[in-house]
Amino acid sequence: MIGKVRSHIVQEEPLVFELSSAGKRGFQLPALDVPAADPAAALGAENVRGPLEGFPEVSEVEALRHFTRLSTWNYAIDLGMYPLGSCTMKYNPRAHEEAARVEGLAWAHPYQPEELAQGCLEIMARLEEALAEITGMDAVSLQPAAGAHGELTGILLVRALLETRGNPRRKILIPDSAHGTNPATAAIAGYAVENIKSNARGMIDLEAFPGLVTEEVAALMLTNPNTLGVFEVNIARIAEILHEKGALLYMDGANMNALVGVTRPGDAGVDVLHLNLHKTFSTPHGGGGPGSGPVAVKRELEPFLPKPRLKREGGRWRLDYDRPQSIGRVRAFYGNFGVLVRALAYILACGAEGLRAATLDAVLNSNYVRKALEPYYDLPHREPSMHECVFSDQRQARRGVRTMDIAKRLIDYGFHPYTVSFPLIVPGALMIEPTESESRRELDLFIQAMIAIAREAEENPELVRTAPHTTRTSRVDEVTAARKPVLRWRPGS
Amino acid sequence: MIGKVRSHIVQEEPLVFELSSAGKRGFQLPALDVPAADPAAALGAENVRGPLEGFPEVSEVEALRHFTRLSTWNYAIDLGMYPLGSCTMKYNPRAHEEAARVEGLAWAHPYQPEELAQGCLEIMARLEEALAEITGMDAVSLQPAAGAHGELTGILLVRALLETRGNPRRKILIPDSAHGTNPATAAIAGYAVENIKSNARGMIDLEAFPGLVTEEVAALMLTNPNTLGVFEVNIARIAEILHEKGALLYMDGANMNALVGVTRPGDAGVDVLHLNLHKTFSTPHGGGGPGSGPVAVKRELEPFLPKPRLKREGGRWRLDYDRPQSIGRVRAFYGNFGVLVRALAYILACGAEGLRAATLDAVLNSNYVRKALEPYYDLPHREPSMHECVFSDQRQARRGVRTMDIAKRLIDYGFHPYTVSFPLIVPGALMIEPTESESRRELDLFIQAMIAIAREAEENPELVRTAPHTTRTSRVDEVTAARKPVLRWRPGS
Amino acid sequence: MRYLPKSEADRRAMLEAIGLESLEELFSQIPPELRLSEPLRLGPGLSEYEVLEYFREQGRRNATYPSFLGAGAYRHYRPSLVDVVASRGEFLTAYTPYQAEISQGILASIFEFQTMICQLTGMEAANASMYDGSTAMTEAALMAVRITGRDRIVVGAGVHPEYREVLRTYARNQAMQVVEAPYEPESGATDAARAAQLLDGRTAALILQSPNFFGVLEPLQAAAEAAHCAGALLVHVFTEAVSLGLLAPCEQADIVAGELQSFAIPPGFGGPYAGVIATREKYVRQLPGRLVGQTTDSRGRRAFCLTLSTREQHIRRERATSNICTNQALVALMATVFMTVYGKQGLRELAEQNLAKAHYLAGKLPRRFSGRFFNEFVARAEGASPERINRALLEKRIIGGLPLGRFYPELADCLLLCATEMSRREEMDAVAEAFADAAGGRM
Amino acid sequence: MRYLPKSEADRRAMLEAIGLESLEELFSQIPPELRLSEPLRLGPGLSEYEVLEYFREQGRRNATYPSFLGAGAYRHYRPSLVDVVASRGEFLTAYTPYQAEISQGILASIFEFQTMICQLTGMEAANASMYDGSTAMTEAALMAVRITGRDRIVVGAGVHPEYREVLRTYARNQAMQVVEAPYEPESGATDAARAAQLLDGRTAALILQSPNFFGVLEPLQAAAEAAHCAGALLVHVFTEAVSLGLLAPCEQADIVAGELQSFAIPPGFGGPYAGVIATREKYVRQLPGRLVGQTTDSRGRRAFCLTLSTREQHIRRERATSNICTNQALVALMATVFMTVYGKQGLRELAEQNLAKAHYLAGKLPRRFSGRFFNEFVARAEGASPERINRALLEKRIIGGLPLGRFYPELADCLLLCATEMSRREEMDAVAEAFADAAGGRM
Ligand SMILES: Cc1ncc(COP(=O)(O)O)c(C=O)c1O
Ligand SMILES: Cc1ncc(COP(=O)(O)O)c(C=O)c1O
């Protein structure tokens, strides 16, 4: 019995191109208060384009309905639990959207004179300070646009520091449980990747580890808690081993939601880490972005941070470009400022106590789910869970039901699925991160759904294998999509 | 084949009281910057209430999800055509919501000094002027909060004028096609209602009419176009007949969407009329309100308008309370100001040309639907249609399918139903007002749906009689609701 | 026109389907002499940007200073969620939930609204909203007339003057008599004993506002007893809904009518607000306005719908309980979100903060009345006129109180001041200073 | 904490279910010495109102004057619908549409986005967004390196200086060589012939921005021919997307990389914006970032899903085309709404207005370069420094242009000015007056 959702009707809607009709329009410009310029004369006739064939021609009401209807086909945090592991799909406070739209902030130009941008600079400075305090690090750069971008920045910092020590070294150690962005990042930063095998407990094998840290190793990229949701209890020792060999400890802070207010990476010996403001600090995911991936470093690495840096001078903030050791820029301007506003708003709203309370609830929720589902799903690693727990589909697989099938069936029960097939070290993984934003009621419904699906997998595996059954769109053929890519609309298609 | 909607899942949600748990909270106040006051001491212990038993206790995220989920159970203009006859469910431009939220307007206190409220007063003055121009009347009061309130105001004005002529008279003539608010209004204004029968063409019978206009008649309340969507072609003559007998012509302007920019009631001899800004002038209906029902009058009636009145003095607007003949106030303050802002925004955005173009399209749409549905549904009155057309269920009724059934079946096809069972002079009426906001595409889908239902009524009447079949909530038992009213939640209910 | 979803080709094709040549032909039944021969004098349509700029410009012409005005329109924080919810097209652009199957969201939220209003007022049933507090009170009076079959209303002079004006406008044509019960010059409250004397066998209701227009608590209990003694009803009116977070509802009241503006609705130059009427179950069939009831759908699941509509104009026509049709649904929804977000604890804290602020301010000013008060009170201007004090405050970019002479000539030297959770200590100190300057002859 | 949906009773019951006594026990695996012993130094949590007031206060500390700054961040009208759509929780609070069956709205809108970008750029495929224009350009360079197997990039000196800096940051560690092609001092455009000389057998791509940083149109056609001659690709970069409404796309370009901020994104102190890369079908498998493709569901109905993900880091790991994961989806959605609302006609009109405004302003100022320009151009300050002119304009509450000395020492006497549809004639006249004052020695 599915009680969380019911079947209802949603509006169909074609692509916007299919709504167009010549001459319809959705916007009007104010009348021009200067003489018109002849495009051909001003730009050269050869540079002026013909009509934008196929571009939309719809009225305002059609545009609004179009996107409103499309929106009803989506699931979202606002609609319910979204336990996508590693993504920290927590509540996005709506007041913070208002904060980001404050006129003086939203309309500030990145090149407006610094004395007329003190509000923006102050916000950035305050956020840097708060993030340094939360992570136990010494300095923060807000420039990176997302987690992966922060990783790249961080690894470039490592390289820059090692270069000043004479040798940037050749490789980066990455546990096999790491997120794909870690190795991809290392490669872009010009490093070779050496994958290291997790031990039976899902952690770094402290026996084998020292042997791996050769003079060639620039850094270890460690996710903590790791992608199994397990705290690397030996993190301080790992840092020591690295430091002894002149290597650095990079921490992927995507999972900071398990730690804020409880423990600080900086105190454990981490040299550099990135944060995902769109995870831990509640900024909305927006269907895939924007995010923000600040990098926090120890003092030693500070000279290399991307420029410009904020500098306090004569009671005012300015942007300091005179940073000879900087790795340079990783993007234009200063970062995803609008996201920074929302993250700082969250930190201010929570305060120290609220941030810690959120962490506690996040870990409570994950353990509550774990405990309830243990009898029904295989738990490949039995270490204590932090903010997420990872099951495998091993039991269900016997009946031909894989994690993706369970995920799709969860949709019928009214939930967004967990993260599927990640981390790679767990074959058929179900990675569940409830976050602190779920009430006991919602968690209980989730647990009931998961238990019901476990039963269905036994009794009627086909039902699960062909799910979802109740959505507007049934299971989507991703194979054909990749085999014969159709990446744009064309007339008559 | 229903192509306009598909079945999908929507989230269930209990009542908010059922989500509560002691101590959860959704809001925090800033810390108090003055000493706390002891309620018992300040108010007297006997005046201080105990805990608000049963009142909600939920967090912010639960509150947001609660109302978001509820919202997904609603149909709305933003989702599709909403051809509710007599209600003019047109597009509500979203920029105008922004206009109404401009800080200096939204936070203006009704009693703030006039010199610090010139912006508000200017908006009201400009709207009064525009509405006078559109209706061809001499003066406008913006005080009434909705159409029915405007009606009451208008009839009180009639009474006041007639009183100064020595006799308020006893009764109001109201065609049998009129909206229920007309007779209800007349009664509240202390008048007896005399219903007058429409002729076979659905209009005032010009033969019989003069005989009805006795010395007892204060006014005729005429809806034009009437609720059949038919223009009262004799309106000027009707006005003359009334005026000859010292009676007045009140026009219910709910259907002004058929007339704006094409013809003006004032030019036809109307003495007083109300407008529904939430219909003709695009302000959102909000699930039932707020509206605004300005009253427009000829010069003669101006002295009696509700006070205060706007007055221009020394280059500034002020509120004139010195109106000895005024009927008084019909509500506190000056009207639904926020709605006035939206209506003026609409008028400014459209301009003369846009308003007229909207009227033309509205009438075009209604005639297009009428033409297409005539072969399938009984059209009891064959006069030219203006902005709406009225069919009857006579043909379908033979198979036991009534207008309400057809309406419910339309829901399965993805539309909000037309107005059911009104006007009363058409048994089993289907009153369809598409408005100008519908594209040809949406109209064609509507027509197809109506034709399909006509076929179903023949072939499978039970399917129609038990509709809707695809909604979260199937047909609702309104009889039991009225028989055993449950008007509030109680614990355990 | 950007709102119109038609190309010229669409229009031509549609006209052809109808069998017409031009749009003008659609209006051929209108006598030519009535058709407009020239465009309306309204000018050309403006772009969205120009429209918004016009209103922003008007907004700038208004003051947005901190203010101590109350008197039926209060400044309170507005939780962000309120506009988020009310901006969802599914609420904003729907109409009255006549079609229950596709309106359950609106219906459920109104049912919650009705419940919360009952919880707050101690009544058993509440309607889905009225235009505002003034019309709610007036309709409550008409309701009392219907219930009792009597035709006389006694209304406290402490009821909002504009509410009383509305009552009189409606009463005039209904052959209803309206009598005012004076306030005690010392306490500012109605003298229950004197009010009792005004009640007679024709009296349908005694109407008192509490806290009244002066901010003073009325003796509702005693008034209710007096009213009931005379066979009349007691109607309790409120303008400051936040007071309900702290003040005990009057258990003997028969009808409660009030204004919910304080629940997340900005002052907005007077509207749209939302009135409400709550009452005893036994009077439900005399309630005006819409009501939502719980029922089931054809599969037995809980559902909601509009109910008891035989009270209403569209069914009962001239014998309806009221002519109201469109109400203030979206505003009521906003109030519902507000009540949900604040909740049980929050509403009380909010009321306590209001109490604290107003009592802090009152402690520094010469109060005119001795009665107990919530977040409004009357202060006497000493040494300078109320207007003069307000001018001095305006120079500090503060809007002072409401000079009362306009409504109560005998209080021409007085100001009505309101402090809410938004009032800041510095601002209140500035007000106190202005009063002190006036009293000290420094103005 | 108001965000946390738990009562103490909830927590106790949950702990009990887990078999723990306290929340702290949940962290017992963390070595005690690593656990924080005192609260973070962040102060108490603030109310919503205080938080908003903090940001409003910061907003007030910034200027919001009319401005002639462009240089990669442009001021354009933002249709109201953009925020209406982007504020719907169904878009705002969803994540990457991994689960296609409950993400069709996001997927369909990205598919529309990809299509519109192709229509605008004349390319055959576009990705779902990159962080911004600068990283889009940089990733385009990496893409060219992968496609050609070469390792040298020639980039025009007219490319946004910060974009070039980003390119260098990435290039440094990839053993990629970056060479700059100078601009013609007279026209401000790249000398295609000289650029051609810089292309060699190791060159993967020639990158030109057009209109370039000086606002000047580049000879893309000639550059493409030169690049292709050398076996390299031409990468066309744009920072001002509105120019695409009027300027013909370069048909020979191999990759187009740009910034969409102009499409409804406020300048926002530099972000979040959205970059995009479009290219030829044959290069699709080298595209970084997400792609949405059309397919069918199991019942054969049109559906959309993320596709070609074997290019991406979560599958290909260190051999991925890029490390990008989270992108700028919501910003791309805003751009999609913008393009829909403006549409075919509107985008052209918008571009024409920009052209008219900038040419009006340029007509009154001493232009530094002779090249054709769209809505930005470089003016030489005569008689006073650029900074001095800007100070004079600030006194009139106008933010002037960008002094170029910071990026181009040889242009230290120049300002980059941008006029858009938002620039008003009076403001432009004031700028002209300031320049004239300076030239006339009145400054
Ligand atoms: C563990 C981990 N690391 C890094 C990332 C990359 O972050 P982003 O998507 O913000 O680039 C993710 C994102 O999902 C992640 O889960
Ligand atoms: C013809 C007609 N008259 C009057 C009214 C009453 O208007 P309101 O609902 O705004 O009070 C309506 C509303 O539906 C109507 O259709």
PDB file of C-alpha atoms in Angstrom, chain C residues 104-218:
ATOM      1  CA  GLN C 104      -8.204  20.157  -2.579  1.00  0.00           C
ATOM      2  CA  GLY C 105      -5.134  22.238  -1.772  1.00  0.00           C
ATOM      3  CA  ILE C 106      -7.121  25.419  -1.409  1.00  0.00           C
ATOM      4  CA  LEU C 107      -9.896  23.628   0.414  1.00  0.00           C
ATOM      5  CA  ALA C 108      -7.581  21.914   2.882  1.00  0.00           C
ATOM      6  CA  SER C 109      -5.808  25.170   3.628  1.00  0.00           C
ATOM      7  CA  ILE C 110      -9.115  26.953   4.258  1.00  0.00           C
ATOM      8  CA  PHE C 111     -10.183  24.118   6.525  1.00  0.00           C
ATOM      9  CA  GLU C 112      -6.963  24.640   8.442  1.00  0.00           C
ATOM     10  CA  PHE C 113      -7.637  28.355   8.519  1.00  0.00           C
ATOM     11  CA  GLN C 114     -11.113  27.831   9.934  1.00  0.00           C
ATOM     12  CA  THR C 115      -9.681  25.508  12.560  1.00  0.00           C
ATOM     13  CA  MET C 116      -6.930  27.884  13.631  1.00  0.00           C
ATOM     14  CA  ILE C 117      -9.392  30.750  13.893  1.00  0.00           C
ATOM     15  CA  CYS C 118     -11.534  28.599  16.153  1.00  0.00           C
ATOM     16  CA  GLN C 119      -8.515  27.714  18.264  1.00  0.00           C
ATOM     17  CA  LEU C 120      -7.591  31.365  18.590  1.00  0.00           C
ATOM     18  CA  THR C 121     -11.055  32.711  19.298  1.00  0.00           C
ATOM     19  CA  GLY C 122     -12.454  29.849  21.314  1.00  0.00           C
ATOM     20  CA  MET C 123     -15.354  29.634  18.868  1.00  0.00           C
ATOM     21  CA  GLU C 124     -16.700  26.508  17.192  1.00  0.00           C
ATOM     22  CA  ALA C 125     -16.894  27.580  13.576  1.00  0.00           C
ATOM     23  CA  ALA C 126     -15.299  30.233  11.423  1.00  0.00           C
ATOM     24  CA  ASN C 127     -15.901  31.256   7.850  1.00  0.00           C
ATOM     25  CA  ALA C 128     -13.361  31.351   5.051  1.00  0.00           C
ATOM     26  CA  SER C 129     -12.910  35.150   5.224  1.00  0.00           C
ATOM     27  CA  MET C 130     -14.710  38.466   4.798  1.00  0.00           C
ATOM     28  CA  TYR C 131     -13.482  41.589   3.015  1.00  0.00           C
ATOM     29  CA  ASP C 132     -11.962  43.102   6.134  1.00  0.00           C
ATOM     30  CA  GLY C 133     -12.529  43.640   9.822  1.00  0.00           C
ATOM     31  CA  SER C 134     -15.030  46.430   9.306  1.00  0.00           C
ATOM     32  CA  THR C 135     -17.306  44.445   7.023  1.00  0.00           C
ATOM     33  CA  ALA C 136     -16.837  41.355   9.162  1.00  0.00           C
ATOM     34  CA  MET C 137     -18.115  43.324  12.149  1.00  0.00           C
ATOM     35  CA  THR C 138     -20.968  44.740  10.150  1.00  0.00           C
ATOM     36  CA  GLU C 139     -21.970  41.336   8.819  1.00  0.00           C
ATOM     37  CA  ALA C 140     -21.747  40.025  12.379  1.00  0.00           C
ATOM     38  CA  ALA C 141     -24.259  42.675  13.350  1.00  0.00           C
ATOM     39  CA  LEU C 142     -26.569  41.653  10.508  1.00  0.00           C
ATOM     40  CA  MET C 143     -26.126  38.071  11.606  1.00  0.00           C
ATOM     41  CA  ALA C 144     -27.139  38.981  15.146  1.00  0.00           C
ATOM     42  CA  VAL C 145     -30.194  40.720  13.762  1.00  0.00           C
ATOM     43  CA  ARG C 146     -31.148  37.566  11.871  1.00  0.00           C
ATOM     44  CA  ILE C 147     -30.506  35.318  14.856  1.00  0.00           C
ATOM     45  CA  THR C 148     -32.401  37.378  17.387  1.00  0.00           C
ATOM     46  CA  GLY C 149     -35.038  38.814  15.107  1.00  0.00           C
ATOM     47  CA  ARG C 150     -34.249  42.189  16.678  1.00  0.00           C
ATOM     48  CA  ASP C 151     -33.114  45.351  14.974  1.00  0.00           C
ATOM     49  CA  ARG C 152     -30.997  47.405  17.316  1.00  0.00           C
ATOM     50  CA  ILE C 153     -27.226  47.316  17.762  1.00  0.00           C
ATOM     51  CA  VAL C 154     -25.297  48.788  20.669  1.00  0.00           C
ATOM     52  CA  VAL C 155     -21.731  49.407  19.711  1.00  0.00           C
ATOM     53  CA  GLY C 156     -18.930  50.589  21.951  1.00  0.00           C
ATOM     54  CA  ALA C 157     -17.451  53.960  21.235  1.00  0.00           C
ATOM     55  CA  GLY C 158     -14.133  52.192  21.596  1.00  0.00           C
ATOM     56  CA  VAL C 159     -14.767  50.295  18.372  1.00  0.00           C
ATOM     57  CA  HIS C 160     -12.617  51.494  15.479  1.00  0.00           C
ATOM     58  CA  PRO C 161     -14.350  54.668  14.219  1.00  0.00           C
ATOM     59  CA  GLU C 162     -14.196  53.535  10.612  1.00  0.00           C
ATOM     60  CA  TYR C 163     -15.726  50.197  11.515  1.00  0.00           C
ATOM     61  CA  ARG C 164     -18.579  52.065  13.158  1.00  0.00           C
ATOM     62  CA  GLU C 165     -18.995  54.170  10.045  1.00  0.00           C
ATOM     63  CA  VAL C 166     -19.331  51.067   7.924  1.00  0.00           C
ATOM     64  CA  LEU C 167     -21.882  49.658  10.331  1.00  0.00           C
ATOM     65  CA  ARG C 168     -23.897  52.839   9.977  1.00  0.00           C
ATOM     66  CA  THR C 169     -23.714  52.775   6.188  1.00  0.00           C
ATOM     67  CA  TYR C 170     -25.170  49.289   6.123  1.00  0.00           C
ATOM     68  CA  ALA C 171     -27.611  49.928   8.955  1.00  0.00           C
ATOM     69  CA  ARG C 172     -29.135  52.995   7.408  1.00  0.00           C
ATOM     70  CA  ASN C 173     -30.955  51.062   4.718  1.00  0.00           C
ATOM     71  CA  GLN C 174     -31.866  48.089   6.778  1.00  0.00           C
ATOM     72  CA  ALA C 175     -33.938  50.038   9.248  1.00  0.00           C
ATOM     73  CA  MET C 176     -31.440  48.997  11.851  1.00  0.00           C
ATOM     74  CA  GLN C 177     -30.787  51.304  14.760  1.00  0.00           C
ATOM     75  CA  VAL C 178     -27.243  51.802  15.948  1.00  0.00           C
ATOM     76  CA  VAL C 179     -26.549  53.193  19.414  1.00  0.00           C
ATOM     77  CA  GLU C 180     -23.154  53.912  20.872  1.00  0.00           C
ATOM     78  CA  ALA C 181     -22.034  52.954  24.339  1.00  0.00           C
ATOM     79  CA  PRO C 182     -19.578  55.528  25.617  1.00  0.00           C
ATOM     80  CA  TYR C 183     -16.166  54.791  27.040  1.00  0.00           C
ATOM     81  CA  GLU C 184     -15.129  55.658  30.549  1.00  0.00           C
ATOM     82  CA  PRO C 185     -13.006  58.788  30.308  1.00  0.00           C
ATOM     83  CA  GLU C 186     -10.704  57.499  32.985  1.00  0.00           C
ATOM     84  CA  SER C 187      -9.978  53.935  31.929  1.00  0.00           C
ATOM     85  CA  GLY C 188     -10.712  54.145  28.223  1.00  0.00           C
ATOM     86  CA  ALA C 189     -12.808  50.991  28.482  1.00  0.00           C
ATOM     87  CA  THR C 190     -16.537  50.689  28.041  1.00  0.00           C
ATOM     88  CA  ASP C 191     -18.470  50.978  31.269  1.00  0.00           C
ATOM     89  CA  ALA C 192     -20.226  47.609  31.233  1.00  0.00           C
ATOM     90  CA  ALA C 193     -22.914  48.821  33.545  1.00  0.00           C
ATOM     91  CA  ARG C 194     -23.735  51.801  31.381  1.00  0.00           C
ATOM     92  CA  ALA C 195     -23.667  49.663  28.287  1.00  0.00           C
ATOM     93  CA  ALA C 196     -26.081  47.308  29.988  1.00  0.00           C
ATOM     94  CA  GLN C 197     -28.508  50.148  30.447  1.00  0.00           C
ATOM     95  CA  LEU C 198     -28.526  50.730  26.716  1.00  0.00           C
ATOM     96  CA  LEU C 199     -29.564  47.166  25.980  1.00  0.00           C
ATOM     97  CA  ASP C 200     -33.267  46.720  25.521  1.00  0.00           C
ATOM     98  CA  GLY C 201     -35.695  44.183  24.161  1.00  0.00           C
ATOM     99  CA  ARG C 202     -35.006  45.325  20.608  1.00  0.00           C
ATOM    100  CA  THR C 203     -31.264  44.968  20.948  1.00  0.00           C
ATOM    101  CA  ALA C 204     -29.749  42.251  18.819  1.00  0.00           C
ATOM    102  CA  ALA C 205     -26.155  42.674  19.878  1.00  0.00           C
ATOM    103  CA  LEU C 206     -23.653  44.508  21.931  1.00  0.00           C
ATOM    104  CA  ILE C 207     -20.479  44.986  19.962  1.00  0.00           C
ATOM    105  CA  LEU C 208     -17.194  45.670  21.697  1.00  0.00           C
ATOM    106  CA  GLN C 209     -13.712  45.759  20.297  1.00  0.00           C
ATOM    107  CA  SER C 210     -10.998  44.417  22.597  1.00  0.00           C
ATOM    108  CA  PRO C 211      -8.313  45.586  22.749  1.00  0.00           C
ATOM    109  CA  ASN C 212     -10.330  48.597  21.707  1.00  0.00           C
ATOM    110  CA  PHE C 213      -9.322  51.473  19.471  1.00  0.00           C
ATOM    111  CA  PHE C 214      -7.440  53.023  22.394  1.00  0.00           C
ATOM    112  CA  GLY C 215      -5.624  49.724  22.880  1.00  0.00           C
ATOM    113  CA  VAL C 216      -7.527  49.142  26.104  1.00  0.00           C
ATOM    114  CA  LEU C 217      -8.954  45.772  27.136  1.00  0.00           C
ATOM    115  CA  GLU C 218     -12.731  45.754  27.371  1.00  0.00           C
TER     116      GLU C 218
END
